[in-house]
């Protein structure tokens, strides 16, 4: 029985994908590194520094740890500038409705995101006080597919992992949910993940009944 639902943030609750892409593209162009939307897909759910490592696979030279840190901060600066324009209108279809329906049914709701910008994003979209728990990139050591971010969310809510369901748009996130011993609803880019328990094109298609009968 599902007692809590843990939502990934980027690509599940809010559409920040394009901003991430634009930030990385600008950085890659400045460094003369080949980058495109196909490579960008591999960055879904992956931490900032691990994302940079994927981008640097195409670099002609090697970078020191200090240079990598500076590059990641530079990208984050570009991304944060774009995030300033984020508003409640960027919340994805059906997300608020599903969150509210779950809360009305007595099911706890949390955020489980790799992003260190989670608090800022939640404020920008007006959802800073909506969730029972927020577990994010600032609080974890290992990023998805490690289950740490979801296990932390479950422990903050005092719900055992077996009673949690994760909503994810990244393959790495689906794997993190399974590694945590949780059920998983795959949306968006993760739609075709073979091990997800349920899939949907949009949260508008998902009801509390469907999730609770898993
Ligand atoms: C995840 C995104 O939610 O957060 C990734 O899917 C991103 O693409 C990661 O790299 C880390 O984000 P941030 O905001 O800490 O740079
Ligand atoms: Mg995501």
mmCIF file with all atom_site columns, C-alpha atoms and ligand atoms in Angstrom:
data_model
loop_
_atom_site.group_PDB
_atom_site.id
_atom_site.type_symbol
_atom_site.label_atom_id
_atom_site.label_alt_id
_atom_site.label_comp_id
_atom_site.label_asym_id
_atom_site.label_entity_id
_atom_site.label_seq_id
_atom_site.pdbx_PDB_ins_code
_atom_site.Cartn_x
_atom_site.Cartn_y
_atom_site.Cartn_z
_atom_site.occupancy
_atom_site.B_iso_or_equiv
_atom_site.pdbx_formal_charge
_atom_site.auth_seq_id
_atom_site.auth_comp_id
_atom_site.auth_asym_id
_atom_site.auth_atom_id
_atom_site.pdbx_PDB_model_num
ATOM   1   C  CA  . UNK A 1 1   ? 0.000  0.000  0.000   1.00 0.00 ? 1   UNK A CA  1
ATOM   2   C  CA  . UNK A 1 2   ? 1.308  3.448  -0.937  1.00 0.00 ? 2   UNK A CA  1
ATOM   3   C  CA  . UNK A 1 3   ? 1.532  5.898  1.990   1.00 0.00 ? 3   UNK A CA  1
ATOM   4   C  CA  . UNK A 1 4   ? 3.823  8.496  0.380   1.00 0.00 ? 4   UNK A CA  1
ATOM   5   C  CA  . UNK A 1 5   ? 4.677  9.743  -3.106  1.00 0.00 ? 5   UNK A CA  1
ATOM   6   C  CA  . UNK A 1 6   ? 8.118  11.206 -3.789  1.00 0.00 ? 6   UNK A CA  1
ATOM   7   C  CA  . UNK A 1 7   ? 8.285  13.478 -6.820  1.00 0.00 ? 7   UNK A CA  1
ATOM   8   C  CA  . UNK A 1 8   ? 11.422 14.239 -8.767  1.00 0.00 ? 8   UNK A CA  1
ATOM   9   C  CA  . UNK A 1 9   ? 11.459 18.006 -9.452  1.00 0.00 ? 9   UNK A CA  1
ATOM   10  C  CA  . UNK A 1 10  ? 13.088 18.802 -12.841 1.00 0.00 ? 10  UNK A CA  1
ATOM   11  C  CA  . UNK A 1 11  ? 10.955 17.345 -15.636 1.00 0.00 ? 11  UNK A CA  1
ATOM   12  C  CA  . UNK A 1 12  ? 8.242  16.024 -13.285 1.00 0.00 ? 12  UNK A CA  1
ATOM   13  C  CA  . UNK A 1 13  ? 6.912  19.011 -11.322 1.00 0.00 ? 13  UNK A CA  1
ATOM   14  C  CA  . UNK A 1 14  ? 8.465  21.792 -13.359 1.00 0.00 ? 14  UNK A CA  1
ATOM   15  C  CA  . UNK A 1 15  ? 9.872  22.309 -16.815 1.00 0.00 ? 15  UNK A CA  1
ATOM   16  C  CA  . UNK A 1 16  ? 13.501 23.401 -16.291 1.00 0.00 ? 16  UNK A CA  1
ATOM   17  C  CA  . UNK A 1 17  ? 14.960 21.104 -18.973 1.00 0.00 ? 17  UNK A CA  1
ATOM   18  C  CA  . UNK A 1 18  ? 15.448 23.828 -21.566 1.00 0.00 ? 18  UNK A CA  1
ATOM   19  C  CA  . UNK A 1 19  ? 17.243 26.095 -19.066 1.00 0.00 ? 19  UNK A CA  1
ATOM   20  C  CA  . UNK A 1 20  ? 19.656 23.284 -18.100 1.00 0.00 ? 20  UNK A CA  1
ATOM   21  C  CA  . UNK A 1 21  ? 20.281 22.601 -21.783 1.00 0.00 ? 21  UNK A CA  1
ATOM   22  C  CA  . UNK A 1 22  ? 20.893 26.285 -22.624 1.00 0.00 ? 22  UNK A CA  1
ATOM   23  C  CA  . UNK A 1 23  ? 23.301 26.682 -19.681 1.00 0.00 ? 23  UNK A CA  1
ATOM   24  C  CA  . UNK A 1 24  ? 25.383 23.648 -20.684 1.00 0.00 ? 24  UNK A CA  1
ATOM   25  C  CA  . UNK A 1 25  ? 25.286 24.579 -24.394 1.00 0.00 ? 25  UNK A CA  1
ATOM   26  C  CA  . UNK A 1 26  ? 26.626 28.067 -23.631 1.00 0.00 ? 26  UNK A CA  1
ATOM   27  C  CA  . UNK A 1 27  ? 29.442 26.633 -21.508 1.00 0.00 ? 27  UNK A CA  1
ATOM   28  C  CA  . UNK A 1 28  ? 30.324 23.989 -24.099 1.00 0.00 ? 28  UNK A CA  1
ATOM   29  C  CA  . UNK A 1 29  ? 30.380 26.596 -26.902 1.00 0.00 ? 29  UNK A CA  1
ATOM   30  C  CA  . UNK A 1 30  ? 32.712 28.828 -24.876 1.00 0.00 ? 30  UNK A CA  1
ATOM   31  C  CA  . UNK A 1 31  ? 35.063 25.903 -24.264 1.00 0.00 ? 31  UNK A CA  1
ATOM   32  C  CA  . UNK A 1 32  ? 34.867 24.710 -27.885 1.00 0.00 ? 32  UNK A CA  1
ATOM   33  C  CA  . UNK A 1 33  ? 33.393 21.358 -26.825 1.00 0.00 ? 33  UNK A CA  1
ATOM   34  C  CA  . UNK A 1 34  ? 30.859 19.533 -29.015 1.00 0.00 ? 34  UNK A CA  1
ATOM   35  C  CA  . UNK A 1 35  ? 27.494 19.269 -27.260 1.00 0.00 ? 35  UNK A CA  1
ATOM   36  C  CA  . UNK A 1 36  ? 23.951 18.608 -28.464 1.00 0.00 ? 36  UNK A CA  1
ATOM   37  C  CA  . UNK A 1 37  ? 20.489 17.597 -27.248 1.00 0.00 ? 37  UNK A CA  1
ATOM   38  C  CA  . UNK A 1 38  ? 21.312 13.886 -27.518 1.00 0.00 ? 38  UNK A CA  1
ATOM   39  C  CA  . UNK A 1 39  ? 24.203 14.277 -25.066 1.00 0.00 ? 39  UNK A CA  1
ATOM   40  C  CA  . UNK A 1 40  ? 21.952 16.523 -22.961 1.00 0.00 ? 40  UNK A CA  1
ATOM   41  C  CA  . UNK A 1 41  ? 19.525 13.596 -22.467 1.00 0.00 ? 41  UNK A CA  1
ATOM   42  C  CA  . UNK A 1 42  ? 22.275 11.751 -20.569 1.00 0.00 ? 42  UNK A CA  1
ATOM   43  C  CA  . UNK A 1 43  ? 22.366 14.565 -17.973 1.00 0.00 ? 43  UNK A CA  1
ATOM   44  C  CA  . UNK A 1 44  ? 18.819 13.916 -16.732 1.00 0.00 ? 44  UNK A CA  1
ATOM   45  C  CA  . UNK A 1 45  ? 18.787 13.169 -12.998 1.00 0.00 ? 45  UNK A CA  1
ATOM   46  C  CA  . UNK A 1 46  ? 22.598 13.314 -12.843 1.00 0.00 ? 46  UNK A CA  1
ATOM   47  C  CA  . UNK A 1 47  ? 24.372 15.769 -10.488 1.00 0.00 ? 47  UNK A CA  1
ATOM   48  C  CA  . UNK A 1 48  ? 25.995 18.972 -11.767 1.00 0.00 ? 48  UNK A CA  1
ATOM   49  C  CA  . UNK A 1 49  ? 29.587 17.714 -11.525 1.00 0.00 ? 49  UNK A CA  1
ATOM   50  C  CA  . UNK A 1 50  ? 28.750 14.318 -13.037 1.00 0.00 ? 50  UNK A CA  1
ATOM   51  C  CA  . UNK A 1 51  ? 26.929 16.152 -15.854 1.00 0.00 ? 51  UNK A CA  1
ATOM   52  C  CA  . UNK A 1 52  ? 30.101 18.172 -16.490 1.00 0.00 ? 52  UNK A CA  1
ATOM   53  C  CA  . UNK A 1 53  ? 32.140 14.952 -16.647 1.00 0.00 ? 53  UNK A CA  1
ATOM   54  C  CA  . UNK A 1 54  ? 29.811 13.671 -19.397 1.00 0.00 ? 54  UNK A CA  1
ATOM   55  C  CA  . UNK A 1 55  ? 30.251 16.931 -21.347 1.00 0.00 ? 55  UNK A CA  1
ATOM   56  C  CA  . UNK A 1 56  ? 34.037 16.798 -20.948 1.00 0.00 ? 56  UNK A CA  1
ATOM   57  C  CA  . UNK A 1 57  ? 34.128 13.362 -22.637 1.00 0.00 ? 57  UNK A CA  1
ATOM   58  C  CA  . UNK A 1 58  ? 34.180 15.386 -25.901 1.00 0.00 ? 58  UNK A CA  1
ATOM   59  C  CA  . UNK A 1 59  ? 36.851 17.876 -24.740 1.00 0.00 ? 59  UNK A CA  1
ATOM   60  C  CA  . UNK A 1 60  ? 40.192 18.034 -26.531 1.00 0.00 ? 60  UNK A CA  1
ATOM   61  C  CA  . UNK A 1 61  ? 42.126 18.801 -23.328 1.00 0.00 ? 61  UNK A CA  1
ATOM   62  C  CA  . UNK A 1 62  ? 41.904 17.624 -19.747 1.00 0.00 ? 62  UNK A CA  1
ATOM   63  C  CA  . UNK A 1 63  ? 40.743 19.872 -16.909 1.00 0.00 ? 63  UNK A CA  1
ATOM   64  C  CA  . UNK A 1 64  ? 42.022 20.018 -13.310 1.00 0.00 ? 64  UNK A CA  1
ATOM   65  C  CA  . UNK A 1 65  ? 39.570 19.532 -10.411 1.00 0.00 ? 65  UNK A CA  1
ATOM   66  C  CA  . UNK A 1 66  ? 39.700 23.316 -9.764  1.00 0.00 ? 66  UNK A CA  1
ATOM   67  C  CA  . UNK A 1 67  ? 38.945 24.095 -13.416 1.00 0.00 ? 67  UNK A CA  1
ATOM   68  C  CA  . UNK A 1 68  ? 36.035 21.631 -13.356 1.00 0.00 ? 68  UNK A CA  1
ATOM   69  C  CA  . UNK A 1 69  ? 34.617 23.266 -10.231 1.00 0.00 ? 69  UNK A CA  1
ATOM   70  C  CA  . UNK A 1 70  ? 34.862 26.682 -11.913 1.00 0.00 ? 70  UNK A CA  1
ATOM   71  C  CA  . UNK A 1 71  ? 33.150 25.408 -15.072 1.00 0.00 ? 71  UNK A CA  1
ATOM   72  C  CA  . UNK A 1 72  ? 30.300 23.859 -13.067 1.00 0.00 ? 72  UNK A CA  1
ATOM   73  C  CA  . UNK A 1 73  ? 29.842 27.136 -11.181 1.00 0.00 ? 73  UNK A CA  1
ATOM   74  C  CA  . UNK A 1 74  ? 29.853 29.079 -14.447 1.00 0.00 ? 74  UNK A CA  1
ATOM   75  C  CA  . UNK A 1 75  ? 27.107 26.864 -15.886 1.00 0.00 ? 75  UNK A CA  1
ATOM   76  C  CA  . UNK A 1 76  ? 25.121 27.241 -12.687 1.00 0.00 ? 76  UNK A CA  1
ATOM   77  C  CA  . UNK A 1 77  ? 25.401 31.035 -13.024 1.00 0.00 ? 77  UNK A CA  1
ATOM   78  C  CA  . UNK A 1 78  ? 23.911 30.888 -16.533 1.00 0.00 ? 78  UNK A CA  1
ATOM   79  C  CA  . UNK A 1 79  ? 21.211 28.479 -15.320 1.00 0.00 ? 79  UNK A CA  1
ATOM   80  C  CA  . UNK A 1 80  ? 20.332 30.610 -12.252 1.00 0.00 ? 80  UNK A CA  1
ATOM   81  C  CA  . UNK A 1 81  ? 19.951 33.670 -14.474 1.00 0.00 ? 81  UNK A CA  1
ATOM   82  C  CA  . UNK A 1 82  ? 17.373 31.755 -16.570 1.00 0.00 ? 82  UNK A CA  1
ATOM   83  C  CA  . UNK A 1 83  ? 15.665 30.382 -13.421 1.00 0.00 ? 83  UNK A CA  1
ATOM   84  C  CA  . UNK A 1 84  ? 14.851 33.959 -12.381 1.00 0.00 ? 84  UNK A CA  1
ATOM   85  C  CA  . UNK A 1 85  ? 12.167 33.917 -15.102 1.00 0.00 ? 85  UNK A CA  1
ATOM   86  C  CA  . UNK A 1 86  ? 10.602 30.703 -13.722 1.00 0.00 ? 86  UNK A CA  1
ATOM   87  C  CA  . UNK A 1 87  ? 7.038  31.123 -12.421 1.00 0.00 ? 87  UNK A CA  1
ATOM   88  C  CA  . UNK A 1 88  ? 4.019  28.991 -11.431 1.00 0.00 ? 88  UNK A CA  1
ATOM   89  C  CA  . UNK A 1 89  ? 3.114  28.881 -15.138 1.00 0.00 ? 89  UNK A CA  1
ATOM   90  C  CA  . UNK A 1 90  ? 6.106  26.539 -15.637 1.00 0.00 ? 90  UNK A CA  1
ATOM   91  C  CA  . UNK A 1 91  ? 4.552  23.851 -13.422 1.00 0.00 ? 91  UNK A CA  1
ATOM   92  C  CA  . UNK A 1 92  ? 3.860  20.824 -15.619 1.00 0.00 ? 92  UNK A CA  1
ATOM   93  C  CA  . UNK A 1 93  ? 0.259  19.837 -16.487 1.00 0.00 ? 93  UNK A CA  1
ATOM   94  C  CA  . UNK A 1 94  ? -1.519 17.841 -13.795 1.00 0.00 ? 94  UNK A CA  1
ATOM   95  C  CA  . UNK A 1 95  ? 1.270  18.172 -11.199 1.00 0.00 ? 95  UNK A CA  1
ATOM   96  C  CA  . UNK A 1 96  ? -0.490 20.479 -8.710  1.00 0.00 ? 96  UNK A CA  1
ATOM   97  C  CA  . UNK A 1 97  ? -3.788 18.635 -9.131  1.00 0.00 ? 97  UNK A CA  1
ATOM   98  C  CA  . UNK A 1 98  ? -2.144 15.265 -8.374  1.00 0.00 ? 98  UNK A CA  1
ATOM   99  C  CA  . UNK A 1 99  ? -0.198 16.618 -5.380  1.00 0.00 ? 99  UNK A CA  1
ATOM   100 C  CA  . UNK A 1 100 ? -3.357 18.152 -3.912  1.00 0.00 ? 100 UNK A CA  1
ATOM   101 C  CA  . UNK A 1 101 ? -5.440 15.019 -4.539  1.00 0.00 ? 101 UNK A CA  1
ATOM   102 C  CA  . UNK A 1 102 ? -2.812 12.890 -2.766  1.00 0.00 ? 102 UNK A CA  1
ATOM   103 C  CA  . UNK A 1 103 ? -2.749 15.255 0.208   1.00 0.00 ? 103 UNK A CA  1
ATOM   104 C  CA  . UNK A 1 104 ? -6.560 15.202 0.400   1.00 0.00 ? 104 UNK A CA  1
ATOM   105 C  CA  . UNK A 1 105 ? -6.419 11.387 0.427   1.00 0.00 ? 105 UNK A CA  1
ATOM   106 C  CA  . UNK A 1 106 ? -4.040 11.477 3.416   1.00 0.00 ? 106 UNK A CA  1
ATOM   107 C  CA  . UNK A 1 107 ? -0.995 10.407 1.395   1.00 0.00 ? 107 UNK A CA  1
ATOM   108 C  CA  . UNK A 1 108 ? 2.253  12.226 2.167   1.00 0.00 ? 108 UNK A CA  1
ATOM   109 C  CA  . UNK A 1 109 ? 4.105  14.033 -0.621  1.00 0.00 ? 109 UNK A CA  1
ATOM   110 C  CA  . UNK A 1 110 ? 7.819  14.806 -0.943  1.00 0.00 ? 110 UNK A CA  1
ATOM   111 C  CA  . UNK A 1 111 ? 10.423 16.066 -3.377  1.00 0.00 ? 111 UNK A CA  1
ATOM   112 C  CA  . UNK A 1 112 ? 13.448 13.877 -4.183  1.00 0.00 ? 112 UNK A CA  1
ATOM   113 C  CA  . UNK A 1 113 ? 15.743 15.801 -6.526  1.00 0.00 ? 113 UNK A CA  1
ATOM   114 C  CA  . UNK A 1 114 ? 19.468 15.781 -7.382  1.00 0.00 ? 114 UNK A CA  1
ATOM   115 C  CA  . UNK A 1 115 ? 19.337 19.545 -7.850  1.00 0.00 ? 115 UNK A CA  1
ATOM   116 C  CA  . UNK A 1 116 ? 21.069 21.929 -5.456  1.00 0.00 ? 116 UNK A CA  1
ATOM   117 C  CA  . UNK A 1 117 ? 18.747 24.619 -6.830  1.00 0.00 ? 117 UNK A CA  1
ATOM   118 C  CA  . UNK A 1 118 ? 15.653 22.828 -5.450  1.00 0.00 ? 118 UNK A CA  1
ATOM   119 C  CA  . UNK A 1 119 ? 14.833 25.423 -2.703  1.00 0.00 ? 119 UNK A CA  1
ATOM   120 C  CA  . UNK A 1 120 ? 15.168 28.307 -5.201  1.00 0.00 ? 120 UNK A CA  1
ATOM   121 C  CA  . UNK A 1 121 ? 13.036 26.547 -7.839  1.00 0.00 ? 121 UNK A CA  1
ATOM   122 C  CA  . UNK A 1 122 ? 10.297 25.676 -5.318  1.00 0.00 ? 122 UNK A CA  1
ATOM   123 C  CA  . UNK A 1 123 ? 10.164 29.338 -4.230  1.00 0.00 ? 123 UNK A CA  1
ATOM   124 C  CA  . UNK A 1 124 ? 10.006 30.557 -7.848  1.00 0.00 ? 124 UNK A CA  1
ATOM   125 C  CA  . UNK A 1 125 ? 7.040  28.296 -8.648  1.00 0.00 ? 125 UNK A CA  1
ATOM   126 C  CA  . UNK A 1 126 ? 5.222  29.018 -5.373  1.00 0.00 ? 126 UNK A CA  1
ATOM   127 C  CA  . UNK A 1 127 ? 5.503  25.475 -3.942  1.00 0.00 ? 127 UNK A CA  1
ATOM   128 C  CA  . UNK A 1 128 ? 8.019  26.110 -1.134  1.00 0.00 ? 128 UNK A CA  1
ATOM   129 C  CA  . UNK A 1 129 ? 5.499  25.109 1.575   1.00 0.00 ? 129 UNK A CA  1
ATOM   130 C  CA  . UNK A 1 130 ? 3.578  22.416 -0.307  1.00 0.00 ? 130 UNK A CA  1
ATOM   131 C  CA  . UNK A 1 131 ? 5.543  19.230 0.435   1.00 0.00 ? 131 UNK A CA  1
ATOM   132 C  CA  . UNK A 1 132 ? 5.813  17.219 3.668   1.00 0.00 ? 132 UNK A CA  1
ATOM   133 C  CA  . UNK A 1 133 ? 9.546  16.726 3.019   1.00 0.00 ? 133 UNK A CA  1
ATOM   134 C  CA  . UNK A 1 134 ? 12.185 17.983 0.607   1.00 0.00 ? 134 UNK A CA  1
ATOM   135 C  CA  . UNK A 1 135 ? 15.276 15.888 -0.092  1.00 0.00 ? 135 UNK A CA  1
ATOM   136 C  CA  . UNK A 1 136 ? 17.702 17.441 -2.572  1.00 0.00 ? 136 UNK A CA  1
ATOM   137 C  CA  . UNK A 1 137 ? 21.217 17.686 -3.970  1.00 0.00 ? 137 UNK A CA  1
ATOM   138 C  CA  . UNK A 1 138 ? 22.368 19.786 -1.002  1.00 0.00 ? 138 UNK A CA  1
ATOM   139 C  CA  . UNK A 1 139 ? 21.690 16.958 1.434   1.00 0.00 ? 139 UNK A CA  1
ATOM   140 C  CA  . UNK A 1 140 ? 23.097 13.876 -0.297  1.00 0.00 ? 140 UNK A CA  1
ATOM   141 C  CA  . UNK A 1 141 ? 26.530 12.467 -1.163  1.00 0.00 ? 141 UNK A CA  1
ATOM   142 C  CA  . UNK A 1 142 ? 25.584 10.060 -3.955  1.00 0.00 ? 142 UNK A CA  1
ATOM   143 C  CA  . UNK A 1 143 ? 23.404 11.021 -6.885  1.00 0.00 ? 143 UNK A CA  1
ATOM   144 C  CA  . UNK A 1 144 ? 20.827 8.878  -8.742  1.00 0.00 ? 144 UNK A CA  1
ATOM   145 C  CA  . UNK A 1 145 ? 20.875 5.919  -9.565  1.00 0.00 ? 145 UNK A CA  1
ATOM   146 C  CA  . UNK A 1 146 ? 22.011 5.650  -5.935  1.00 0.00 ? 146 UNK A CA  1
ATOM   147 C  CA  . UNK A 1 147 ? 18.848 5.517  -3.783  1.00 0.00 ? 147 UNK A CA  1
ATOM   148 C  CA  . UNK A 1 148 ? 20.132 8.014  -1.156  1.00 0.00 ? 148 UNK A CA  1
ATOM   149 C  CA  . UNK A 1 149 ? 17.917 10.971 -2.154  1.00 0.00 ? 149 UNK A CA  1
ATOM   150 C  CA  . UNK A 1 150 ? 14.718 8.891  -2.018  1.00 0.00 ? 150 UNK A CA  1
ATOM   151 C  CA  . UNK A 1 151 ? 15.654 7.033  1.184   1.00 0.00 ? 151 UNK A CA  1
ATOM   152 C  CA  . UNK A 1 152 ? 16.288 10.409 2.841   1.00 0.00 ? 152 UNK A CA  1
ATOM   153 C  CA  . UNK A 1 153 ? 12.852 11.682 1.714   1.00 0.00 ? 153 UNK A CA  1
ATOM   154 C  CA  . UNK A 1 154 ? 11.190 8.532  3.116   1.00 0.00 ? 154 UNK A CA  1
ATOM   155 C  CA  . UNK A 1 155 ? 13.007 8.810  6.429   1.00 0.00 ? 155 UNK A CA  1
ATOM   156 C  CA  . UNK A 1 156 ? 12.053 12.520 6.748   1.00 0.00 ? 156 UNK A CA  1
ATOM   157 C  CA  . UNK A 1 157 ? 8.403  11.475 6.344   1.00 0.00 ? 157 UNK A CA  1
ATOM   158 C  CA  . UNK A 1 158 ? 8.907  8.444  8.635   1.00 0.00 ? 158 UNK A CA  1
ATOM   159 C  CA  . UNK A 1 159 ? 7.457  6.142  5.973   1.00 0.00 ? 159 UNK A CA  1
ATOM   160 C  CA  . UNK A 1 160 ? 9.187  2.864  5.135   1.00 0.00 ? 160 UNK A CA  1
ATOM   161 C  CA  . UNK A 1 161 ? 10.576 2.605  1.554   1.00 0.00 ? 161 UNK A CA  1
ATOM   162 C  CA  . UNK A 1 162 ? 8.186  -0.263 0.730   1.00 0.00 ? 162 UNK A CA  1
ATOM   163 C  CA  . UNK A 1 163 ? 5.257  2.132  1.189   1.00 0.00 ? 163 UNK A CA  1
ATOM   164 C  CA  . UNK A 1 164 ? 6.693  4.820  -1.107  1.00 0.00 ? 164 UNK A CA  1
ATOM   165 C  CA  . UNK A 1 165 ? 6.162  5.479  -4.794  1.00 0.00 ? 165 UNK A CA  1
ATOM   166 C  CA  . UNK A 1 166 ? 8.548  7.650  -6.827  1.00 0.00 ? 166 UNK A CA  1
ATOM   167 C  CA  . UNK A 1 167 ? 7.565  9.715  -9.879  1.00 0.00 ? 167 UNK A CA  1
ATOM   168 C  CA  . UNK A 1 168 ? 10.527 10.091 -12.259 1.00 0.00 ? 168 UNK A CA  1
ATOM   169 C  CA  . UNK A 1 169 ? 11.370 11.339 -15.762 1.00 0.00 ? 169 UNK A CA  1
ATOM   170 C  CA  . UNK A 1 170 ? 14.985 10.052 -15.796 1.00 0.00 ? 170 UNK A CA  1
ATOM   171 C  CA  . UNK A 1 171 ? 16.192 6.471  -16.285 1.00 0.00 ? 171 UNK A CA  1
ATOM   172 C  CA  . UNK A 1 172 ? 18.760 7.088  -13.506 1.00 0.00 ? 172 UNK A CA  1
ATOM   173 C  CA  . UNK A 1 173 ? 15.875 8.146  -11.251 1.00 0.00 ? 173 UNK A CA  1
ATOM   174 C  CA  . UNK A 1 174 ? 13.774 5.050  -12.018 1.00 0.00 ? 174 UNK A CA  1
ATOM   175 C  CA  . UNK A 1 175 ? 16.816 2.943  -11.132 1.00 0.00 ? 175 UNK A CA  1
ATOM   176 C  CA  . UNK A 1 176 ? 17.324 4.936  -7.907  1.00 0.00 ? 176 UNK A CA  1
ATOM   177 C  CA  . UNK A 1 177 ? 13.689 4.261  -6.928  1.00 0.00 ? 177 UNK A CA  1
ATOM   178 C  CA  . UNK A 1 178 ? 14.057 0.531  -7.596  1.00 0.00 ? 178 UNK A CA  1
ATOM   179 C  CA  . UNK A 1 179 ? 17.365 0.496  -5.694  1.00 0.00 ? 179 UNK A CA  1
ATOM   180 C  CA  . UNK A 1 180 ? 15.500 2.077  -2.762  1.00 0.00 ? 180 UNK A CA  1
ATOM   181 C  CA  . UNK A 1 181 ? 12.912 -0.729 -2.821  1.00 0.00 ? 181 UNK A CA  1
ATOM   182 C  CA  . UNK A 1 182 ? 10.193 1.714  -3.907  1.00 0.00 ? 182 UNK A CA  1
ATOM   183 C  CA  . UNK A 1 183 ? 7.562  1.545  -6.628  1.00 0.00 ? 183 UNK A CA  1
ATOM   184 C  CA  . UNK A 1 184 ? 8.027  3.859  -9.600  1.00 0.00 ? 184 UNK A CA  1
ATOM   185 C  CA  . UNK A 1 185 ? 5.821  5.768  -12.020 1.00 0.00 ? 185 UNK A CA  1
ATOM   186 C  CA  . UNK A 1 186 ? 7.832  6.728  -15.120 1.00 0.00 ? 186 UNK A CA  1
ATOM   187 C  CA  . UNK A 1 187 ? 6.901  9.844  -17.104 1.00 0.00 ? 187 UNK A CA  1
ATOM   188 C  CA  . UNK A 1 188 ? 8.452  11.774 -20.001 1.00 0.00 ? 188 UNK A CA  1
ATOM   189 C  CA  . UNK A 1 189 ? 11.907 10.555 -21.045 1.00 0.00 ? 189 UNK A CA  1
ATOM   190 C  CA  . UNK A 1 190 ? 11.733 7.559  -18.691 1.00 0.00 ? 190 UNK A CA  1
ATOM   191 C  CA  . UNK A 1 191 ? 8.414  6.422  -20.228 1.00 0.00 ? 191 UNK A CA  1
ATOM   192 C  CA  . UNK A 1 192 ? 9.973  3.377  -21.858 1.00 0.00 ? 192 UNK A CA  1
ATOM   193 C  CA  . UNK A 1 193 ? 11.965 2.182  -18.866 1.00 0.00 ? 193 UNK A CA  1
ATOM   194 C  CA  . UNK A 1 194 ? 11.187 -1.556 -18.765 1.00 0.00 ? 194 UNK A CA  1
ATOM   195 C  CA  . UNK A 1 195 ? 11.234 -1.861 -14.974 1.00 0.00 ? 195 UNK A CA  1
ATOM   196 C  CA  . UNK A 1 196 ? 8.910  0.995  -14.042 1.00 0.00 ? 196 UNK A CA  1
ATOM   197 C  CA  . UNK A 1 197 ? 5.730  -0.234 -12.325 1.00 0.00 ? 197 UNK A CA  1
ATOM   198 C  CA  . UNK A 1 198 ? 3.560  2.276  -14.152 1.00 0.00 ? 198 UNK A CA  1
ATOM   199 C  CA  . UNK A 1 199 ? 3.993  4.822  -16.932 1.00 0.00 ? 199 UNK A CA  1
ATOM   200 C  CA  . UNK A 1 200 ? 2.161  7.925  -18.072 1.00 0.00 ? 200 UNK A CA  1
ATOM   201 C  CA  . UNK A 1 201 ? 2.659  10.580 -20.717 1.00 0.00 ? 201 UNK A CA  1
ATOM   202 C  CA  . UNK A 1 202 ? 1.538  13.297 -18.338 1.00 0.00 ? 202 UNK A CA  1
ATOM   203 C  CA  . UNK A 1 203 ? 0.552  13.604 -14.685 1.00 0.00 ? 203 UNK A CA  1
ATOM   204 C  CA  . UNK A 1 204 ? -2.878 14.725 -15.951 1.00 0.00 ? 204 UNK A CA  1
ATOM   205 C  CA  . UNK A 1 205 ? -3.532 11.052 -16.774 1.00 0.00 ? 205 UNK A CA  1
ATOM   206 C  CA  . UNK A 1 206 ? -2.712 9.852  -13.248 1.00 0.00 ? 206 UNK A CA  1
ATOM   207 C  CA  . UNK A 1 207 ? -5.250 9.498  -10.429 1.00 0.00 ? 207 UNK A CA  1
ATOM   208 C  CA  . UNK A 1 208 ? -4.792 8.726  -6.732  1.00 0.00 ? 208 UNK A CA  1
ATOM   209 C  CA  . UNK A 1 209 ? -6.704 5.471  -7.283  1.00 0.00 ? 209 UNK A CA  1
ATOM   210 C  CA  . UNK A 1 210 ? -4.249 4.262  -9.966  1.00 0.00 ? 210 UNK A CA  1
ATOM   211 C  CA  . UNK A 1 211 ? -1.274 4.947  -7.671  1.00 0.00 ? 211 UNK A CA  1
ATOM   212 C  CA  . UNK A 1 212 ? -2.828 3.441  -4.567  1.00 0.00 ? 212 UNK A CA  1
ATOM   213 C  CA  . UNK A 1 213 ? -3.765 0.209  -6.312  1.00 0.00 ? 213 UNK A CA  1
ATOM   214 C  CA  . UNK A 1 214 ? -0.157 -0.523 -7.255  1.00 0.00 ? 214 UNK A CA  1
HETATM 215 C  C1  . LIG B 2 .   ? 18.505 17.124 -11.838 1.00 0.00 ? 1   LIG B C1  1
HETATM 216 C  C2  . LIG B 2 .   ? 18.498 17.363 -13.333 1.00 0.00 ? 1   LIG B C2  1
HETATM 217 O  O1  . LIG B 2 .   ? 17.220 17.288 -11.332 1.00 0.00 ? 1   LIG B O1  1
HETATM 218 O  O2  . LIG B 2 .   ? 19.387 18.040 -11.200 1.00 0.00 ? 1   LIG B O2  1
HETATM 219 C  C3  . LIG B 2 .   ? 19.910 17.284 -13.873 1.00 0.00 ? 1   LIG B C3  1
HETATM 220 O  O3  . LIG B 2 .   ? 17.696 16.374 -13.971 1.00 0.00 ? 1   LIG B O3  1
HETATM 221 C  C4  . LIG B 2 .   ? 20.820 18.256 -13.112 1.00 0.00 ? 1   LIG B C4  1
HETATM 222 O  O4  . LIG B 2 .   ? 19.902 17.576 -15.255 1.00 0.00 ? 1   LIG B O4  1
HETATM 223 C  C5  . LIG B 2 .   ? 20.754 17.957 -11.624 1.00 0.00 ? 1   LIG B C5  1
HETATM 224 O  O5  . LIG B 2 .   ? 22.160 18.131 -13.578 1.00 0.00 ? 1   LIG B O5  1
HETATM 225 C  C6  . LIG B 2 .   ? 21.598 18.901 -10.780 1.00 0.00 ? 1   LIG B C6  1
HETATM 226 O  O6  . LIG B 2 .   ? 21.064 20.184 -10.859 1.00 0.00 ? 1   LIG B O6  1
HETATM 227 P  P1  . LIG B 2 .   ? 21.674 21.498 -10.221 1.00 0.00 ? 1   LIG B P1  1
HETATM 228 O  O7  . LIG B 2 .   ? 20.486 22.448 -10.205 1.00 0.00 ? 1   LIG B O7  1
HETATM 229 O  O8  . LIG B 2 .   ? 22.145 21.171 -8.847  1.00 0.00 ? 1   LIG B O8  1
HETATM 230 O  O9  . LIG B 2 .   ? 22.773 21.948 -11.110 1.00 0.00 ? 1   LIG B O9  1
HETATM 231 MG MG1 . LIG B 2 .   ? 14.043 14.827 -13.583 1.00 0.00 ? 2   LIG B MG1 1
#
